[in-house]
Coordinates of C-alpha atoms and ligand atoms in Angstrom, one line a residue:
X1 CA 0.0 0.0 0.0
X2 CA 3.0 2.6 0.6
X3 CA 4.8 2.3 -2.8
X4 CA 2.2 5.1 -4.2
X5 CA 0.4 7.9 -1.9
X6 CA -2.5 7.4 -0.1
X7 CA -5.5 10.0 -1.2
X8 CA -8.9 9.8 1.1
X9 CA -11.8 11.9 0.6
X10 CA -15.3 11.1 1.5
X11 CA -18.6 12.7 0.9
X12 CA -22.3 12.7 2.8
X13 CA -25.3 10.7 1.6
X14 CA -27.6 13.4 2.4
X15 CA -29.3 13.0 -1.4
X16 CA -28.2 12.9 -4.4
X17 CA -24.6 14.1 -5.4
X18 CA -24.5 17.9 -6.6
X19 CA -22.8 19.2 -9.7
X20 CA -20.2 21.0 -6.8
X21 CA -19.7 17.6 -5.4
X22 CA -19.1 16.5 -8.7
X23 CA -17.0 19.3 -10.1
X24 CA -15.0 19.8 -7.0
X25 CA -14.5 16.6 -5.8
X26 CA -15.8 13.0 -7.4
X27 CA -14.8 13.8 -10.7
X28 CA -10.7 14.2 -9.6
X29 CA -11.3 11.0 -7.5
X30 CA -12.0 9.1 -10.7
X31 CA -8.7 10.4 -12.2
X32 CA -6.5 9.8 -8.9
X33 CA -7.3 6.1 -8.4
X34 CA -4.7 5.4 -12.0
X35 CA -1.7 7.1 -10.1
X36 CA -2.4 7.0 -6.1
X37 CA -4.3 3.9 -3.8
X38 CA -7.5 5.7 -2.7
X39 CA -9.9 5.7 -0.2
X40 CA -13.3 6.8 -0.6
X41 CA -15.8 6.9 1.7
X42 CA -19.4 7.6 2.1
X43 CA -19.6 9.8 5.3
X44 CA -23.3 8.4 6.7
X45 CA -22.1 9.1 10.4
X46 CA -21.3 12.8 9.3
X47 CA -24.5 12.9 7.8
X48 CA -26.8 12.6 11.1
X49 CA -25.2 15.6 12.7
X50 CA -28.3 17.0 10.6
X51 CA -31.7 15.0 11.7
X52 CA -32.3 12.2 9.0
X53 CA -35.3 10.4 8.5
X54 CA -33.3 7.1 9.1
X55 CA -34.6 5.0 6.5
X56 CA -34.4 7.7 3.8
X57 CA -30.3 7.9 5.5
X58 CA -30.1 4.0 4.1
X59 CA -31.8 4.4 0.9
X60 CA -29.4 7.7 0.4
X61 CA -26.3 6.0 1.5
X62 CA -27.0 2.5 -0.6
X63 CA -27.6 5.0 -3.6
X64 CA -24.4 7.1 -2.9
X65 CA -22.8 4.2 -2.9
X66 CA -24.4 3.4 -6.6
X67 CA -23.7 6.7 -7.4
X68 CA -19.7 6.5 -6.5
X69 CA -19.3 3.6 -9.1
X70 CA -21.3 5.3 -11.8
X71 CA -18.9 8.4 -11.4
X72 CA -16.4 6.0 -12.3
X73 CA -15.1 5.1 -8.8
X74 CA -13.9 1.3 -9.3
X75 CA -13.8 -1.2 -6.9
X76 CA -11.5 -3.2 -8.4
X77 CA -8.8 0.0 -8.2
X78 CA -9.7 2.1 -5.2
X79 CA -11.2 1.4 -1.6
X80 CA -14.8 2.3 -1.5
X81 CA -16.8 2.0 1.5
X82 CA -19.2 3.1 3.9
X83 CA -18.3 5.0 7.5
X84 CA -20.0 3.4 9.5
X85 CA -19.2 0.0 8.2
X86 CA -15.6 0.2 10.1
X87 CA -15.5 1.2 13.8
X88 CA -12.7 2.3 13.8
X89 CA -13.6 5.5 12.7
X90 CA -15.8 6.4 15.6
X91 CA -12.7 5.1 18.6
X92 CA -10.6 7.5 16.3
X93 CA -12.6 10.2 17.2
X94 CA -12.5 10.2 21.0
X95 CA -8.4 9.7 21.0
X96 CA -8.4 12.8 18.5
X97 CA -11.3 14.8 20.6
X98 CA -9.2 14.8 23.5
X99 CA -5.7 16.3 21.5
X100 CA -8.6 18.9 20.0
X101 CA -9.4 22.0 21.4
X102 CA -12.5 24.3 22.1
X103 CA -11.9 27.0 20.6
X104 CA -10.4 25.4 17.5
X105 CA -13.8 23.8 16.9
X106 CA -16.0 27.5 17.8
X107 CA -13.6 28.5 14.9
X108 CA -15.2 26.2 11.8
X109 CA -17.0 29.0 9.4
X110 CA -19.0 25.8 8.7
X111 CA -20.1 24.7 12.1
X112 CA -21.6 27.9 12.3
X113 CA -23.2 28.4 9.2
X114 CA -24.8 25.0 9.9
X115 CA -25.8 26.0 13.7
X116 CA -27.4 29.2 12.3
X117 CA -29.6 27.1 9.5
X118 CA -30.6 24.3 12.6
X119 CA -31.0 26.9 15.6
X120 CA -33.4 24.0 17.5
X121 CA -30.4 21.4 17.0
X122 CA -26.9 22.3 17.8
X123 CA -25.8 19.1 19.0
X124 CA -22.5 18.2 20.0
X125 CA -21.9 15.8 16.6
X126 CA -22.2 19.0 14.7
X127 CA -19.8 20.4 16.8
X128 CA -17.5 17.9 16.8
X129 CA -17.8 16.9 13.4
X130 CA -14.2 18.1 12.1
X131 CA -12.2 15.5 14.9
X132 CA -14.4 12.8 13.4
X133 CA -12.9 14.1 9.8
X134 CA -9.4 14.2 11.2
X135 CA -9.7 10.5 12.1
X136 CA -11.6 9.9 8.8
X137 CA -8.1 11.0 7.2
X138 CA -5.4 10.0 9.9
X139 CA -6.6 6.6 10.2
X140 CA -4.9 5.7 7.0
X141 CA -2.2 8.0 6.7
X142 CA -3.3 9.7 4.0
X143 CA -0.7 11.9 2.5
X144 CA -3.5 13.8 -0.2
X145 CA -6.9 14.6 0.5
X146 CA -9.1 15.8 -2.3
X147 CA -12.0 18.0 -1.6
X148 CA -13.6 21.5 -3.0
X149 CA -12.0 24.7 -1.3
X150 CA -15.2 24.5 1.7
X151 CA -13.0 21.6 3.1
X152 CA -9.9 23.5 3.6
X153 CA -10.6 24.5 7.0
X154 CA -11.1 21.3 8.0
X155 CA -8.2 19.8 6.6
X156 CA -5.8 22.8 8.4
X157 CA -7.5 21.4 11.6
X158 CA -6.6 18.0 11.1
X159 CA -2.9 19.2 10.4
X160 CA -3.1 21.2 13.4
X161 CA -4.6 17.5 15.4
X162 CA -1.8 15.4 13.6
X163 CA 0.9 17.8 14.4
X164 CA -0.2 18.3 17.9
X165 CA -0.2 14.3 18.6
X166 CA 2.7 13.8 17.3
X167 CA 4.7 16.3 19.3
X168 CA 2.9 14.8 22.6
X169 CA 2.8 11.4 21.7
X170 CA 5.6 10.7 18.9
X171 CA 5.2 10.4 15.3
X172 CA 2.8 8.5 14.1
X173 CA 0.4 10.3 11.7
X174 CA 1.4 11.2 8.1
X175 CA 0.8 15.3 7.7
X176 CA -1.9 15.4 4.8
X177 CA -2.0 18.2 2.3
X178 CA -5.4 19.2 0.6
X179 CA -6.0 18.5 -3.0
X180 CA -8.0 21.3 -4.2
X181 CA -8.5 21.3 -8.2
X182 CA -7.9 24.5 -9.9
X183 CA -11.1 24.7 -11.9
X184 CA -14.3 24.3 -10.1
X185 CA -12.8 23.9 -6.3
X186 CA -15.9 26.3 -5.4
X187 CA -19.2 25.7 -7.5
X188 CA -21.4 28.7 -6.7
X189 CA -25.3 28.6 -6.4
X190 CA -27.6 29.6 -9.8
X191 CA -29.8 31.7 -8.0
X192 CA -26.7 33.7 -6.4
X193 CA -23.5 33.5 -7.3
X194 CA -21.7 34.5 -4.4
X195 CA -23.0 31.6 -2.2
X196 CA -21.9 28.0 -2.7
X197 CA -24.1 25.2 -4.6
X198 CA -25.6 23.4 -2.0
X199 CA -28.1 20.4 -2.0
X200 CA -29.5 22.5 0.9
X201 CA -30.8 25.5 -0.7
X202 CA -34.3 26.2 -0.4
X203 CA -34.7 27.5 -3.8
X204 CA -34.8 24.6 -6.4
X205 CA -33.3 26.3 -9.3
X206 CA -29.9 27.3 -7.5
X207 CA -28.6 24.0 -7.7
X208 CA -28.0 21.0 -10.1
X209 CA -28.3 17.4 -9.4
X210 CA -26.4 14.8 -11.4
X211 CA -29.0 12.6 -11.9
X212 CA -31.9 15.0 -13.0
X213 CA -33.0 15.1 -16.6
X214 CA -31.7 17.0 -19.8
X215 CA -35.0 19.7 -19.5
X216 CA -34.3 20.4 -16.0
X217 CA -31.0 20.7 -16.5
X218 CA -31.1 22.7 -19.3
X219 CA -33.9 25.2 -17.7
X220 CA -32.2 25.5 -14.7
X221 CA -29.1 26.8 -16.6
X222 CA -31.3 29.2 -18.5
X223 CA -32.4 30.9 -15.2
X224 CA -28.9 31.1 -13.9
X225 CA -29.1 34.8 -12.6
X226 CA -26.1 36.7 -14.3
X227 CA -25.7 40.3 -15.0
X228 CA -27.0 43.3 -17.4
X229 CA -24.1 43.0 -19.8
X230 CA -24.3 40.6 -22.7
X231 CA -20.5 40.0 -23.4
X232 CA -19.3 36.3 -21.9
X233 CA -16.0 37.0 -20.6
X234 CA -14.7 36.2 -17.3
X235 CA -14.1 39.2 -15.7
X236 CA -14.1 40.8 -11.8
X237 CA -18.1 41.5 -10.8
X238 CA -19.2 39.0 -13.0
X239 CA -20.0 36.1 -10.5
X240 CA -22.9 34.4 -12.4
X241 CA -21.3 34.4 -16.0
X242 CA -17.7 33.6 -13.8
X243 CA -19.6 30.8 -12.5
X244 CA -20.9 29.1 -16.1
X245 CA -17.8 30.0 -17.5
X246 CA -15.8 28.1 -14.8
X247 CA -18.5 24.5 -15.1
X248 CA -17.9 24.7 -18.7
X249 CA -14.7 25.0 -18.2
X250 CA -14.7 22.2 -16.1
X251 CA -16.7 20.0 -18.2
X252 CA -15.1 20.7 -21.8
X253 CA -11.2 21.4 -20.4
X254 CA -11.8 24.8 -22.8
X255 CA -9.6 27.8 -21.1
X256 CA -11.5 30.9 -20.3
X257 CA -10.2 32.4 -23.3
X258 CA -11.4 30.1 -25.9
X259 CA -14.5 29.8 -24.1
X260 CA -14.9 33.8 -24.5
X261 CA -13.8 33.4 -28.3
X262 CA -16.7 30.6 -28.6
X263 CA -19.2 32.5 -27.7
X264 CA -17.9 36.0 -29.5
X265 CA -21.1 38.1 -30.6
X266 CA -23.8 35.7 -29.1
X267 CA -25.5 36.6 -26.1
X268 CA -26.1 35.3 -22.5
X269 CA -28.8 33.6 -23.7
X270 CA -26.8 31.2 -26.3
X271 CA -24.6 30.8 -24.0
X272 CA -26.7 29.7 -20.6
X273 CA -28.2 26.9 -23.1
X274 CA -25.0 25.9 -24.1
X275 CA -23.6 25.2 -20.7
X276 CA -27.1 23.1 -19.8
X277 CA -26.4 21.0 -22.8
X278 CA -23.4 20.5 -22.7
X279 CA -23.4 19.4 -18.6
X280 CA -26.4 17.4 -19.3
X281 CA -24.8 15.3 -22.2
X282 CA -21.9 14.6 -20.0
X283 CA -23.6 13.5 -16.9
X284 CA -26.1 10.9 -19.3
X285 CA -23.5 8.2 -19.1
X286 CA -23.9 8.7 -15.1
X287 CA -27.3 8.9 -14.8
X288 CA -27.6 5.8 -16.9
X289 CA -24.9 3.5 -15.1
X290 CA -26.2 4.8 -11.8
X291 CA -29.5 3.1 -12.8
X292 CA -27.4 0.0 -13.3
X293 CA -25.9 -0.1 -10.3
X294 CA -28.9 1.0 -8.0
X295 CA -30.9 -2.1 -9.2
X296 CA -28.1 -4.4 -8.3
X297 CA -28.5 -4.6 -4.6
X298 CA -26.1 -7.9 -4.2
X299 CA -23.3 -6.3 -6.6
X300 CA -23.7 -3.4 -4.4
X301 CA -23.2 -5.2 -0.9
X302 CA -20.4 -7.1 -2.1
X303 CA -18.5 -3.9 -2.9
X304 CA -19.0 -2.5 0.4
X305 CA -18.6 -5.2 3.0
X306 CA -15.3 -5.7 1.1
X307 CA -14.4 -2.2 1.0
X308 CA -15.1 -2.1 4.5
X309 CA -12.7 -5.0 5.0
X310 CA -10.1 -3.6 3.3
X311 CA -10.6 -0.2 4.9
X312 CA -10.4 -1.7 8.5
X313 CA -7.3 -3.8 8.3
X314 CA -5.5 -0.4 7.4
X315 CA -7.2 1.6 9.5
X316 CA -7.1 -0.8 12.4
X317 CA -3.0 -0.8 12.4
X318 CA -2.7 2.9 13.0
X319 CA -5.8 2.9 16.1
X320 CA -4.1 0.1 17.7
X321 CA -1.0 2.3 17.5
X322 CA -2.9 5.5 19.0
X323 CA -4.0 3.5 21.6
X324 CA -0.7 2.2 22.5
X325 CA 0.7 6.0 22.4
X326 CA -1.6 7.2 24.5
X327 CA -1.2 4.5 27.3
X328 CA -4.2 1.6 26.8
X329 CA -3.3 -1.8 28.3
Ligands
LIG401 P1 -19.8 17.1 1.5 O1 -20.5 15.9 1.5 O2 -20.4 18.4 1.9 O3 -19.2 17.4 0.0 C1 -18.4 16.4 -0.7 C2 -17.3 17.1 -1.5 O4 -17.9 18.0 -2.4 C3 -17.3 19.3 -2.3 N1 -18.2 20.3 -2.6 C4 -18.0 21.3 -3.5 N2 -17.0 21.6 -4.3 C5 -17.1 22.6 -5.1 N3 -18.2 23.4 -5.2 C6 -19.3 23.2 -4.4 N4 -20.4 24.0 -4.4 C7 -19.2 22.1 -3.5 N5 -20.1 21.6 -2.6 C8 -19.5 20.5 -2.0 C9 -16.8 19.3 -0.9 O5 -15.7 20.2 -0.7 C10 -16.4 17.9 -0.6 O6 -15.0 17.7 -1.1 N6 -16.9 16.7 5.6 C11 -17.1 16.3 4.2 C12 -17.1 14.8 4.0 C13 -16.0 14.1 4.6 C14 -14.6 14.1 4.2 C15 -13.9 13.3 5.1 C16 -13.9 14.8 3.2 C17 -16.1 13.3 5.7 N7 -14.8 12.8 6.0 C18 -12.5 13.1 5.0 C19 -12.5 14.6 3.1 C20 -11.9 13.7 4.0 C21 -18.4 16.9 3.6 O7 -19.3 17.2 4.4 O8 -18.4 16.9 2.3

């Protein structure tokens, strides 16, 4: 396992993927597993930090799972499994919580952006949440972790943890650096382009999911807000047309530049369509194996009890090691 790096990254079953999970993070995973040995994980016990309906939690997580593979995520290359499926995880996070400290955690932009959306349930999981990531990543010494530029906070904490063990314990966890791509680290919302995509958002049309159809696709794109100009160039002030340009960017591996020479002399108009097509035809191959891979429910539990197996006989060797570090018989 140590002749290549070790990438993790994981991502919550709370619904269907978003194009900003896509774009920012599960389409690099695909392209990491030729060079690295990856892990990737399905975060169900980050998910109930938010109240879940619990057996809409195991549909979601079953068909994140699905949806992983259909990205492109292959068993046969990478680790795929499911949080909750390997223990070790959770002991992780109480050796971790106690080399954690309070106001570290009061400092998470997203601990309070979430507190402020669930004022009636500011539990202590939601507080927590970013040890529990730490472990997620230390457990298997994980020298890259890809994520979109919301995770960065996060992963500076779980420097910060590693570090701080280390120096009071002695070494035993790998530093990990983010992997943030360059294009589409930060997907922002349709409906206003200087918040984040999010599968949250109250207003339908500010967010794409990667299994919806070509029309909605393609109508959600044409209401993208964007601004009174009619020139598509990528340009300071220009956050919803910044935004297009940077998922068809994403999607076609055009520059900026030729993207603003395509689309010389023809309005916003041309162009929103052209996006929505263009995102919709690349995410039918998806959408179809998805529906492959959903219906296969004994394919699909094979791949994760032995991604689970795999994942624990790494992760246990590193626990048993923080345990013995920190003094338990
Ligand atoms: P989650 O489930 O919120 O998001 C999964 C991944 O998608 C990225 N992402 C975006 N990227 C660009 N633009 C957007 N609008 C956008 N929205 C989401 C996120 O940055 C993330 O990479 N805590 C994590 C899950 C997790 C994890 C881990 C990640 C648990 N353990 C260990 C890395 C390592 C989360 O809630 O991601």
């Amino acid at each position: 396992m140590k002749d290549k790096k070790i990438i993790l990254s994981g991502i919550q079953p709370t619904g269907t993927f978003t194009l900003g999970n896509y774009i920012g993070a599960v389409r690099n995973w695909t392209k990491l597993q030729e060079d690295y040995n990856c892990i990737y994980m399905i975060a169900n016990m980050h998910a109930i930090t938010v109240r879940q309906d619990p057996s809409a939690l195991r549909r979601n997580t079953a068909n994140a799972y699905a949806l992983l593979l259909a990205c492109g995520i292959d068993p046969a290359k990478s680790i795929a499994f499911i949080q909750s499926h390997n223990r070790c995880h959770a002991e992780m996070n109480w050796v971790l919580s106690c080399s954690t400290q309070f106001g570290e955690l009061s400092r998470m932009t997203q601990f309070k952006a979430k507190a402020e959306k669930h004022p009636d349930d500011i539990n202590a999981g939601l507080f927590t949440y970013p040890v529990l990531m730490a472990g997620d990543i230390l457990l298997y010494q994980s020298d890259l972790v890809p994520v979109g530029a919301d995770q960065k906070q996060h992963l500076e904490l779980t420097r910060d943890i590693a570090q701080r063990f280390n120096q009071k314990y002695g070494e035993l966890f790998t530093i990990p650096e983010p992997y943030i791509g360059e294009t589409g680290a930060r997907v922002m919302s349709l409906q206003d382009p200087t918040s984040k995509m999010s599968k949250s958002d109250d207003n339908p049309n500010a967010c794409i999911f990667i299994l919806e159809d070509k029309d909605t696709i393609v109508r959600k794109f044409r209401r993208a807000v964007t601004d009174s100009d009619t020139c598509v160039r990528y340009a300071e002030g220009k956050d919803g047309i910044n935004n297009l340009m940077t998922i068809y960017s994403a999607v076609t591996g055009k520059s900026y530049e030729e993207i603003e020479r395509e689309f010389d002399g023809k309005g916003y108009g041309d162009f929103k369509t052209a996006v929505g097509e263009t995102v919709a035809d690349h995410l039918a191959p998806v959408r179809e194996r998805f529906n492959q891979f959903a219906a296969d429910k004994e394919y699909l539990e094979k791949c994760w009890t032995e991604g689970a197996q795999k994942a624990e006989s790494i992760a246990r060797r590193t626990l048993s090691k923080a345990y013995r570090k920190v003094g338990f018989n």
